Amino acid sequence: MSAAAEQRKQIRQLMGGHEVHYSRYNRGQFDKDRYLRNELTDPRVCKSYLVGECPYDLFQGTKQSLGRCPQIHLAKHKLKYERETEIEGKRYPEFEREYFMILSKFVSECDNQISVAIRKLEHTPEEKKLIQQVTAELDNIDTKIALMTEEIEILAHNNETTKALLQSVKLQKLKQERKIVAKKVRNITENVGQSAQQKLQVCDVCGAYLSRLDTDRRLADHFLGKVHIGYAKMREQYMYYKQKLNRS
């Protein structure tokens, strides 16, 4: 199942699993008067559309399109909701909670994608292999140093002074070699991945990769794109209703 299909399934579950399509209405399978008389509390009416913006609409026509919303979107319902809440002072906290749950799901999934994308920039498979090679080399030298130190102690204990001195010279060479390898490990672990990081960064709003070498025009195209704007709107609404619902 694709990511978009999985999102559609999860949203339907959050919305109650109702499947009412415009196409069916257009084919005359619903009585028009009955269809238009749907009250705001009807479970078939999309609460995200009433309270804010439905995710299905935000990503329509993009690579993250969820398809068509399975619930009803009618301007008369939105106008009625706005009139009742803004002019008449009526409240529908259950609508806002449902909308917030859907926003939470999208924001959480996007944040997870951002974390994964950032981790991918840290080290490529080739870089990880290189790090493993140099650290294994360092571990090998440390093992040799430990064994040689133990050998020198045994030789000294047995009064084999000449052999102990010869091994001590070898030990000093190993320790010098270790310093060189340790410096090499530090340089690699500190600098590896910098070339990728210098060229790419992750958008902290929508999770897309951005090239720092892109022109201002291309970067502007991203920030004005429908997917980026869609996530920006959801994050703004998410924070608004999170604070509002926490106060209530």
PDB file of C-alpha atoms in Angstrom:
ATOM      1  CA  MET A   1       0.000   0.000   0.000  1.00  0.00           C
ATOM      2  CA  SER A   2       1.412   3.428  -0.977  1.00  0.00           C
ATOM      3  CA  ALA A   3       2.019   6.178   1.593  1.00  0.00           C
ATOM      4  CA  ALA A   4      -0.834   8.251   0.146  1.00  0.00           C
ATOM      5  CA  ALA A   5      -3.206   5.273   0.298  1.00  0.00           C
ATOM      6  CA  GLU A   6      -2.195   4.597   3.886  1.00  0.00           C
ATOM      7  CA  GLN A   7      -2.826   8.251   4.776  1.00  0.00           C
ATOM      8  CA  ARG A   8      -6.259   8.107   3.134  1.00  0.00           C
ATOM      9  CA  LYS A   9      -7.098   5.016   5.160  1.00  0.00           C
ATOM     10  CA  GLN A  10      -5.979   6.593   8.437  1.00  0.00           C
ATOM     11  CA  ILE A  11      -7.863   9.823   7.759  1.00  0.00           C
ATOM     12  CA  ARG A  12     -11.035   7.889   6.964  1.00  0.00           C
ATOM     13  CA  GLN A  13     -10.662   6.105  10.293  1.00  0.00           C
ATOM     14  CA  LEU A  14     -10.251   9.409  12.114  1.00  0.00           C
ATOM     15  CA  MET A  15     -13.267  10.813  10.294  1.00  0.00           C
ATOM     16  CA  GLY A  16     -15.430   7.820  11.057  1.00  0.00           C
ATOM     17  CA  GLY A  17     -14.854   5.793   7.919  1.00  0.00           C
ATOM     18  CA  HIS A  18     -17.712   7.332   5.909  1.00  0.00           C
ATOM     19  CA  GLU A  19     -17.493   7.128   2.139  1.00  0.00           C
ATOM     20  CA  VAL A  20     -19.607   9.787   0.412  1.00  0.00           C
ATOM     21  CA  HIS A  21     -18.292  10.809  -3.010  1.00  0.00           C
ATOM     22  CA  TYR A  22     -19.276  13.759  -5.177  1.00  0.00           C
ATOM     23  CA  SER A  23     -19.266  11.550  -8.239  1.00  0.00           C
ATOM     24  CA  ARG A  24     -22.078   9.450  -6.805  1.00  0.00           C
ATOM     25  CA  TYR A  25     -24.064  12.603  -6.104  1.00  0.00           C
ATOM     26  CA  ASN A  26     -23.429  13.874  -9.616  1.00  0.00           C
ATOM     27  CA  ARG A  27     -24.787  10.620 -11.047  1.00  0.00           C
ATOM     28  CA  GLY A  28     -28.033  11.229  -9.215  1.00  0.00           C
ATOM     29  CA  GLN A  29     -27.604   8.450  -6.656  1.00  0.00           C
ATOM     30  CA  PHE A  30     -28.488  10.873  -3.841  1.00  0.00           C
ATOM     31  CA  ASP A  31     -31.671  12.843  -3.488  1.00  0.00           C
ATOM     32  CA  LYS A  32     -30.511  16.437  -4.112  1.00  0.00           C
ATOM     33  CA  ASP A  33     -32.709  18.087  -1.466  1.00  0.00           C
ATOM     34  CA  ARG A  34     -31.719  15.545   1.157  1.00  0.00           C
ATOM     35  CA  TYR A  35     -28.065  15.963   0.195  1.00  0.00           C
ATOM     36  CA  LEU A  36     -28.181  19.738   0.556  1.00  0.00           C
ATOM     37  CA  ARG A  37     -30.035  19.577   3.905  1.00  0.00           C
ATOM     38  CA  ASN A  38     -27.162  17.829   5.687  1.00  0.00           C
ATOM     39  CA  GLU A  39     -26.622  19.423   9.087  1.00  0.00           C
ATOM     40  CA  LEU A  40     -23.137  20.304  10.300  1.00  0.00           C
ATOM     41  CA  THR A  41     -23.173  17.436  12.773  1.00  0.00           C
ATOM     42  CA  ASP A  42     -23.833  14.886  10.055  1.00  0.00           C
ATOM     43  CA  PRO A  43     -20.867  12.459  10.183  1.00  0.00           C
ATOM     44  CA  ARG A  44     -20.638  12.607   6.390  1.00  0.00           C
ATOM     45  CA  VAL A  45     -19.715  16.320   6.512  1.00  0.00           C
ATOM     46  CA  CYS A  46     -15.945  16.946   6.550  1.00  0.00           C
ATOM     47  CA  LYS A  47     -15.098  18.698   9.822  1.00  0.00           C
ATOM     48  CA  SER A  48     -11.608  19.653   8.616  1.00  0.00           C
ATOM     49  CA  TYR A  49     -13.228  21.535   5.738  1.00  0.00           C
ATOM     50  CA  LEU A  50     -15.551  23.354   8.152  1.00  0.00           C
ATOM     51  CA  VAL A  51     -12.986  24.309  10.792  1.00  0.00           C
ATOM     52  CA  GLY A  52      -9.935  24.959   8.627  1.00  0.00           C
ATOM     53  CA  GLU A  53      -8.605  23.332   5.481  1.00  0.00           C
ATOM     54  CA  CYS A  54      -9.008  19.683   4.566  1.00  0.00           C
ATOM     55  CA  PRO A  55      -5.670  17.893   3.885  1.00  0.00           C
ATOM     56  CA  TYR A  56      -7.227  16.408   0.757  1.00  0.00           C
ATOM     57  CA  ASP A  57      -7.610  19.946  -0.607  1.00  0.00           C
ATOM     58  CA  LEU A  58      -4.186  21.146   0.526  1.00  0.00           C
ATOM     59  CA  PHE A  59      -2.327  18.492  -1.450  1.00  0.00           C
ATOM     60  CA  GLN A  60      -4.670  18.149  -4.422  1.00  0.00           C
ATOM     61  CA  GLY A  61      -2.699  17.947  -7.655  1.00  0.00           C
ATOM     62  CA  THR A  62       0.687  17.429  -5.972  1.00  0.00           C
ATOM     63  CA  LYS A  63       2.950  14.381  -5.665  1.00  0.00           C
ATOM     64  CA  GLN A  64       1.514  13.938  -2.165  1.00  0.00           C
ATOM     65  CA  SER A  65      -2.091  14.036  -3.354  1.00  0.00           C
ATOM     66  CA  LEU A  66      -4.475  11.982  -1.215  1.00  0.00           C
ATOM     67  CA  GLY A  67      -7.119  11.915  -3.926  1.00  0.00           C
ATOM     68  CA  ARG A  68     -10.645  13.138  -3.283  1.00  0.00           C
ATOM     69  CA  CYS A  69     -11.964  13.572   0.227  1.00  0.00           C
ATOM     70  CA  PRO A  70     -14.480  10.826   1.029  1.00  0.00           C
ATOM     71  CA  GLN A  71     -16.630  13.296   2.958  1.00  0.00           C
ATOM     72  CA  ILE A  72     -18.883  16.164   1.940  1.00  0.00           C
ATOM     73  CA  HIS A  73     -17.464  19.612   1.146  1.00  0.00           C
ATOM     74  CA  LEU A  74     -20.220  22.174   0.561  1.00  0.00           C
ATOM     75  CA  ALA A  75     -19.759  25.944   0.697  1.00  0.00           C
ATOM     76  CA  LYS A  76     -23.190  26.297   2.374  1.00  0.00           C
ATOM     77  CA  HIS A  77     -22.003  24.194   5.305  1.00  0.00           C
ATOM     78  CA  LYS A  78     -18.806  26.202   5.732  1.00  0.00           C
ATOM     79  CA  LEU A  79     -20.723  29.475   5.561  1.00  0.00           C
ATOM     80  CA  LYS A  80     -23.199  28.188   8.128  1.00  0.00           C
ATOM     81  CA  TYR A  81     -20.404  27.062  10.426  1.00  0.00           C
ATOM     82  CA  GLU A  82     -18.649  30.448  10.131  1.00  0.00           C
ATOM     83  CA  ARG A  83     -21.897  32.319  10.753  1.00  0.00           C
ATOM     84  CA  GLU A  84     -22.783  30.247  13.815  1.00  0.00           C
ATOM     85  CA  THR A  85     -19.304  30.386  15.363  1.00  0.00           C
ATOM     86  CA  GLU A  86     -18.232  33.915  14.457  1.00  0.00           C
ATOM     87  CA  ILE A  87     -21.542  35.798  14.645  1.00  0.00           C
ATOM     88  CA  GLU A  88     -23.856  33.715  16.811  1.00  0.00           C
ATOM     89  CA  GLY A  89     -21.150  32.562  19.215  1.00  0.00           C
ATOM     90  CA  LYS A  90     -21.993  28.879  18.902  1.00  0.00           C
ATOM     91  CA  ARG A  91     -19.183  26.410  19.576  1.00  0.00           C
ATOM     92  CA  TYR A  92     -18.350  23.009  18.123  1.00  0.00           C
ATOM     93  CA  PRO A  93     -15.390  21.806  20.246  1.00  0.00           C
ATOM     94  CA  GLU A  94     -15.802  18.246  18.956  1.00  0.00           C
ATOM     95  CA  PHE A  95     -15.170  19.511  15.395  1.00  0.00           C
ATOM     96  CA  GLU A  96     -12.008  21.277  16.522  1.00  0.00           C
ATOM     97  CA  ARG A  97     -10.767  18.169  18.356  1.00  0.00           C
ATOM     98  CA  GLU A  98     -11.326  16.017  15.264  1.00  0.00           C
ATOM     99  CA  TYR A  99      -9.509  18.555  13.111  1.00  0.00           C
ATOM    100  CA  PHE A 100      -6.653  18.747  15.626  1.00  0.00           C
ATOM    101  CA  MET A 101      -6.253  14.953  15.646  1.00  0.00           C
ATOM    102  CA  ILE A 102      -5.910  14.917  11.865  1.00  0.00           C
ATOM    103  CA  LEU A 103      -3.416  17.788  11.968  1.00  0.00           C
ATOM    104  CA  SER A 104      -1.453  15.999  14.706  1.00  0.00           C
ATOM    105  CA  LYS A 105      -1.141  12.902  12.552  1.00  0.00           C
ATOM    106  CA  PHE A 106       0.202  14.837   9.556  1.00  0.00           C
ATOM    107  CA  VAL A 107       2.611  16.980  11.603  1.00  0.00           C
ATOM    108  CA  SER A 108       3.924  13.945  13.489  1.00  0.00           C
ATOM    109  CA  GLU A 109       4.508  11.966  10.281  1.00  0.00           C
ATOM    110  CA  CYS A 110       6.229  14.939   8.658  1.00  0.00           C
ATOM    111  CA  ASP A 111       8.496  15.430  11.701  1.00  0.00           C
ATOM    112  CA  ASN A 112       9.474  11.755  11.529  1.00  0.00           C
ATOM    113  CA  GLN A 113      10.297  12.129   7.825  1.00  0.00           C
ATOM    114  CA  ILE A 114      12.437  15.170   8.623  1.00  0.00           C
ATOM    115  CA  SER A 115      14.372  13.222  11.279  1.00  0.00           C
ATOM    116  CA  VAL A 116      15.004  10.370   8.838  1.00  0.00           C
ATOM    117  CA  ALA A 117      16.092  12.785   6.097  1.00  0.00           C
ATOM    118  CA  ILE A 118      18.547  14.541   8.436  1.00  0.00           C
ATOM    119  CA  ARG A 119      20.046  11.216   9.522  1.00  0.00           C
ATOM    120  CA  LYS A 120      20.517  10.219   5.888  1.00  0.00           C
ATOM    121  CA  LEU A 121      22.591  13.351   5.346  1.00  0.00           C
ATOM    122  CA  GLU A 122      24.890  12.534   8.244  1.00  0.00           C
ATOM    123  CA  HIS A 123      26.657   9.533   6.706  1.00  0.00           C
ATOM    124  CA  THR A 124      26.304   7.670   3.438  1.00  0.00           C
ATOM    125  CA  PRO A 125      26.883   3.858   3.351  1.00  0.00           C
ATOM    126  CA  GLU A 126      30.321   4.484   1.828  1.00  0.00           C
ATOM    127  CA  GLU A 127      31.208   6.913   4.595  1.00  0.00           C
ATOM    128  CA  LYS A 128      30.040   4.490   7.279  1.00  0.00           C
ATOM    129  CA  LYS A 129      32.227   1.758   5.745  1.00  0.00           C
ATOM    130  CA  LEU A 130      35.235   4.091   5.779  1.00  0.00           C
ATOM    131  CA  ILE A 131      34.634   4.932   9.448  1.00  0.00           C
ATOM    132  CA  GLN A 132      34.386   1.231  10.309  1.00  0.00           C
ATOM    133  CA  GLN A 133      37.687   0.539   8.518  1.00  0.00           C
ATOM    134  CA  VAL A 134      39.685   3.216  10.348  1.00  0.00           C
ATOM    135  CA  THR A 135      38.182   2.391  13.752  1.00  0.00           C
ATOM    136  CA  ALA A 136      38.971  -1.301  13.182  1.00  0.00           C
ATOM    137  CA  GLU A 137      42.572  -0.316  12.426  1.00  0.00           C
ATOM    138  CA  LEU A 138      42.710   1.623  15.669  1.00  0.00           C
ATOM    139  CA  ASP A 139      41.243  -1.295  17.630  1.00  0.00           C
ATOM    140  CA  ASN A 140      43.858  -3.615  16.133  1.00  0.00           C
ATOM    141  CA  ILE A 141      46.723  -1.355  17.278  1.00  0.00           C
ATOM    142  CA  ASP A 142      45.210  -1.046  20.759  1.00  0.00           C
ATOM    143  CA  THR A 143      45.120  -4.850  21.014  1.00  0.00           C
ATOM    144  CA  LYS A 144      48.793  -5.081  19.965  1.00  0.00           C
ATOM    145  CA  ILE A 145      49.760  -2.428  22.526  1.00  0.00           C
ATOM    146  CA  ALA A 146      47.933  -4.253  25.300  1.00  0.00           C
ATOM    147  CA  LEU A 147      49.562  -7.604  24.453  1.00  0.00           C
ATOM    148  CA  MET A 148      53.037  -6.074  24.122  1.00  0.00           C
ATOM    149  CA  THR A 149      52.694  -4.229  27.440  1.00  0.00           C
ATOM    150  CA  GLU A 150      51.743  -7.483  29.131  1.00  0.00           C
ATOM    151  CA  GLU A 151      54.721  -9.242  27.468  1.00  0.00           C
ATOM    152  CA  ILE A 152      57.180  -6.578  28.664  1.00  0.00           C
ATOM    153  CA  GLU A 153      55.893  -6.907  32.221  1.00  0.00           C
ATOM    154  CA  ILE A 154      56.431 -10.691  32.098  1.00  0.00           C
ATOM    155  CA  LEU A 155      59.964 -10.278  30.660  1.00  0.00           C
ATOM    156  CA  ALA A 156      60.875  -7.753  33.324  1.00  0.00           C
ATOM    157  CA  HIS A 157      59.488 -10.014  36.036  1.00  0.00           C
ATOM    158  CA  ASN A 158      61.716 -12.854  34.695  1.00  0.00           C
ATOM    159  CA  ASN A 159      64.742 -10.513  34.620  1.00  0.00           C
ATOM    160  CA  GLU A 160      64.982 -10.737  30.815  1.00  0.00           C
ATOM    161  CA  THR A 161      66.018  -7.102  30.638  1.00  0.00           C
ATOM    162  CA  THR A 162      67.434  -7.054  27.084  1.00  0.00           C
ATOM    163  CA  LYS A 163      64.319  -8.567  25.562  1.00  0.00           C
ATOM    164  CA  ALA A 164      62.152  -6.245  27.626  1.00  0.00           C
ATOM    165  CA  LEU A 165      64.053  -3.179  26.320  1.00  0.00           C
ATOM    166  CA  LEU A 166      63.783  -4.331  22.708  1.00  0.00           C
ATOM    167  CA  GLN A 167      60.032  -4.833  23.096  1.00  0.00           C
ATOM    168  CA  SER A 168      59.769  -1.425  24.776  1.00  0.00           C
ATOM    169  CA  VAL A 169      61.262   0.196  21.659  1.00  0.00           C
ATOM    170  CA  LYS A 170      58.661  -1.602  19.519  1.00  0.00           C
ATOM    171  CA  LEU A 171      55.957  -0.509  21.972  1.00  0.00           C
ATOM    172  CA  GLN A 172      56.933   3.158  21.572  1.00  0.00           C
ATOM    173  CA  LYS A 173      56.733   2.811  17.785  1.00  0.00           C
ATOM    174  CA  LEU A 174      53.259   1.267  18.135  1.00  0.00           C
ATOM    175  CA  LYS A 175      52.149   4.145  20.339  1.00  0.00           C
ATOM    176  CA  GLN A 176      53.392   6.659  17.767  1.00  0.00           C
ATOM    177  CA  GLU A 177      51.543   4.742  15.057  1.00  0.00           C
ATOM    178  CA  ARG A 178      48.447   4.818  17.215  1.00  0.00           C
ATOM    179  CA  LYS A 179      48.601   8.629  17.462  1.00  0.00           C
ATOM    180  CA  ILE A 180      48.716   8.879  13.668  1.00  0.00           C
ATOM    181  CA  VAL A 181      45.783   6.481  13.214  1.00  0.00           C
ATOM    182  CA  ALA A 182      43.781   8.196  15.991  1.00  0.00           C
ATOM    183  CA  LYS A 183      44.258  11.560  14.265  1.00  0.00           C
ATOM    184  CA  LYS A 184      43.144   9.977  11.005  1.00  0.00           C
ATOM    185  CA  VAL A 185      39.999   8.613  12.691  1.00  0.00           C
ATOM    186  CA  ARG A 186      39.176  12.035  14.165  1.00  0.00           C
ATOM    187  CA  ASN A 187      39.621  13.788  10.828  1.00  0.00           C
ATOM    188  CA  ILE A 188      37.425  11.292   9.007  1.00  0.00           C
ATOM    189  CA  THR A 189      34.623  11.254  11.581  1.00  0.00           C
ATOM    190  CA  GLU A 190      34.628  15.056  11.807  1.00  0.00           C
ATOM    191  CA  ASN A 191      34.758  15.763   8.081  1.00  0.00           C
ATOM    192  CA  VAL A 192      32.865  12.834   6.609  1.00  0.00           C
ATOM    193  CA  GLY A 193      29.480  13.869   5.283  1.00  0.00           C
ATOM    194  CA  GLN A 194      30.364  17.548   5.168  1.00  0.00           C
ATOM    195  CA  SER A 195      30.340  17.594   1.371  1.00  0.00           C
ATOM    196  CA  ALA A 196      26.750  16.325   1.350  1.00  0.00           C
ATOM    197  CA  GLN A 197      25.723  18.654   4.161  1.00  0.00           C
ATOM    198  CA  GLN A 198      27.282  21.623   2.388  1.00  0.00           C
ATOM    199  CA  LYS A 199      25.126  20.902  -0.664  1.00  0.00           C
ATOM    200  CA  LEU A 200      21.891  19.689   0.925  1.00  0.00           C
ATOM    201  CA  GLN A 201      19.672  20.616   3.804  1.00  0.00           C
ATOM    202  CA  VAL A 202      16.258  19.442   4.929  1.00  0.00           C
ATOM    203  CA  CYS A 203      13.283  21.793   4.931  1.00  0.00           C
ATOM    204  CA  ASP A 204      12.057  21.931   8.535  1.00  0.00           C
ATOM    205  CA  VAL A 205       8.490  22.568   7.395  1.00  0.00           C
ATOM    206  CA  CYS A 206       7.791  19.901   4.771  1.00  0.00           C
ATOM    207  CA  GLY A 207      10.853  17.622   4.946  1.00  0.00           C
ATOM    208  CA  ALA A 208      12.000  18.132   1.348  1.00  0.00           C
ATOM    209  CA  TYR A 209      15.694  18.170   0.463  1.00  0.00           C
ATOM    210  CA  LEU A 210      16.960  21.597  -0.554  1.00  0.00           C
ATOM    211  CA  SER A 211      20.220  22.251  -2.364  1.00  0.00           C
ATOM    212  CA  ARG A 212      22.235  25.140  -1.026  1.00  0.00           C
ATOM    213  CA  LEU A 213      23.607  25.522  -4.532  1.00  0.00           C
ATOM    214  CA  ASP A 214      20.150  26.217  -5.956  1.00  0.00           C
ATOM    215  CA  THR A 215      19.378  29.647  -7.338  1.00  0.00           C
ATOM    216  CA  ASP A 216      17.126  32.005  -5.421  1.00  0.00           C
ATOM    217  CA  ARG A 217      14.444  31.343  -8.027  1.00  0.00           C
ATOM    218  CA  ARG A 218      14.483  27.580  -7.433  1.00  0.00           C
ATOM    219  CA  LEU A 219      14.421  28.037  -3.660  1.00  0.00           C
ATOM    220  CA  ALA A 220      11.524  30.473  -4.032  1.00  0.00           C
ATOM    221  CA  ASP A 221       9.678  27.900  -6.150  1.00  0.00           C
ATOM    222  CA  HIS A 222       9.991  25.451  -3.275  1.00  0.00           C
ATOM    223  CA  PHE A 223       8.769  27.824  -0.581  1.00  0.00           C
ATOM    224  CA  LEU A 224       5.861  28.887  -2.779  1.00  0.00           C
ATOM    225  CA  GLY A 225       5.037  25.312  -3.738  1.00  0.00           C
ATOM    226  CA  LYS A 226       1.724  23.753  -2.786  1.00  0.00           C
ATOM    227  CA  VAL A 227       3.240  20.981  -0.635  1.00  0.00           C
ATOM    228  CA  HIS A 228       5.394  23.387   1.414  1.00  0.00           C
ATOM    229  CA  ILE A 229       2.550  25.861   1.859  1.00  0.00           C
ATOM    230  CA  GLY A 230       0.209  23.003   2.770  1.00  0.00           C
ATOM    231  CA  TYR A 231       2.453  21.814   5.590  1.00  0.00           C
ATOM    232  CA  ALA A 232       3.073  25.401   6.710  1.00  0.00           C
ATOM    233  CA  LYS A 233      -0.687  25.953   7.040  1.00  0.00           C
ATOM    234  CA  MET A 234      -1.149  22.676   8.912  1.00  0.00           C
ATOM    235  CA  ARG A 235       1.651  23.493  11.345  1.00  0.00           C
ATOM    236  CA  GLU A 236       0.177  26.931  11.995  1.00  0.00           C
ATOM    237  CA  GLN A 237      -3.293  25.481  12.581  1.00  0.00           C
ATOM    238  CA  TYR A 238      -1.850  22.648  14.678  1.00  0.00           C
ATOM    239  CA  MET A 239      -0.161  25.100  17.082  1.00  0.00           C
ATOM    240  CA  TYR A 240      -3.260  27.302  17.210  1.00  0.00           C
ATOM    241  CA  TYR A 241      -5.649  24.495  18.145  1.00  0.00           C
ATOM    242  CA  LYS A 242      -3.128  22.849  20.452  1.00  0.00           C
ATOM    243  CA  GLN A 243      -3.011  26.022  22.534  1.00  0.00           C
ATOM    244  CA  LYS A 244      -6.751  26.583  22.264  1.00  0.00           C
ATOM    245  CA  LEU A 245      -7.708  23.040  23.293  1.00  0.00           C
ATOM    246  CA  ASN A 246      -5.194  23.087  26.167  1.00  0.00           C
ATOM    247  CA  ARG A 247      -6.842  26.241  27.522  1.00  0.00           C
ATOM    248  CA  SER A 248     -10.340  24.769  27.351  1.00  0.00           C
TER     249      SER A 248
END
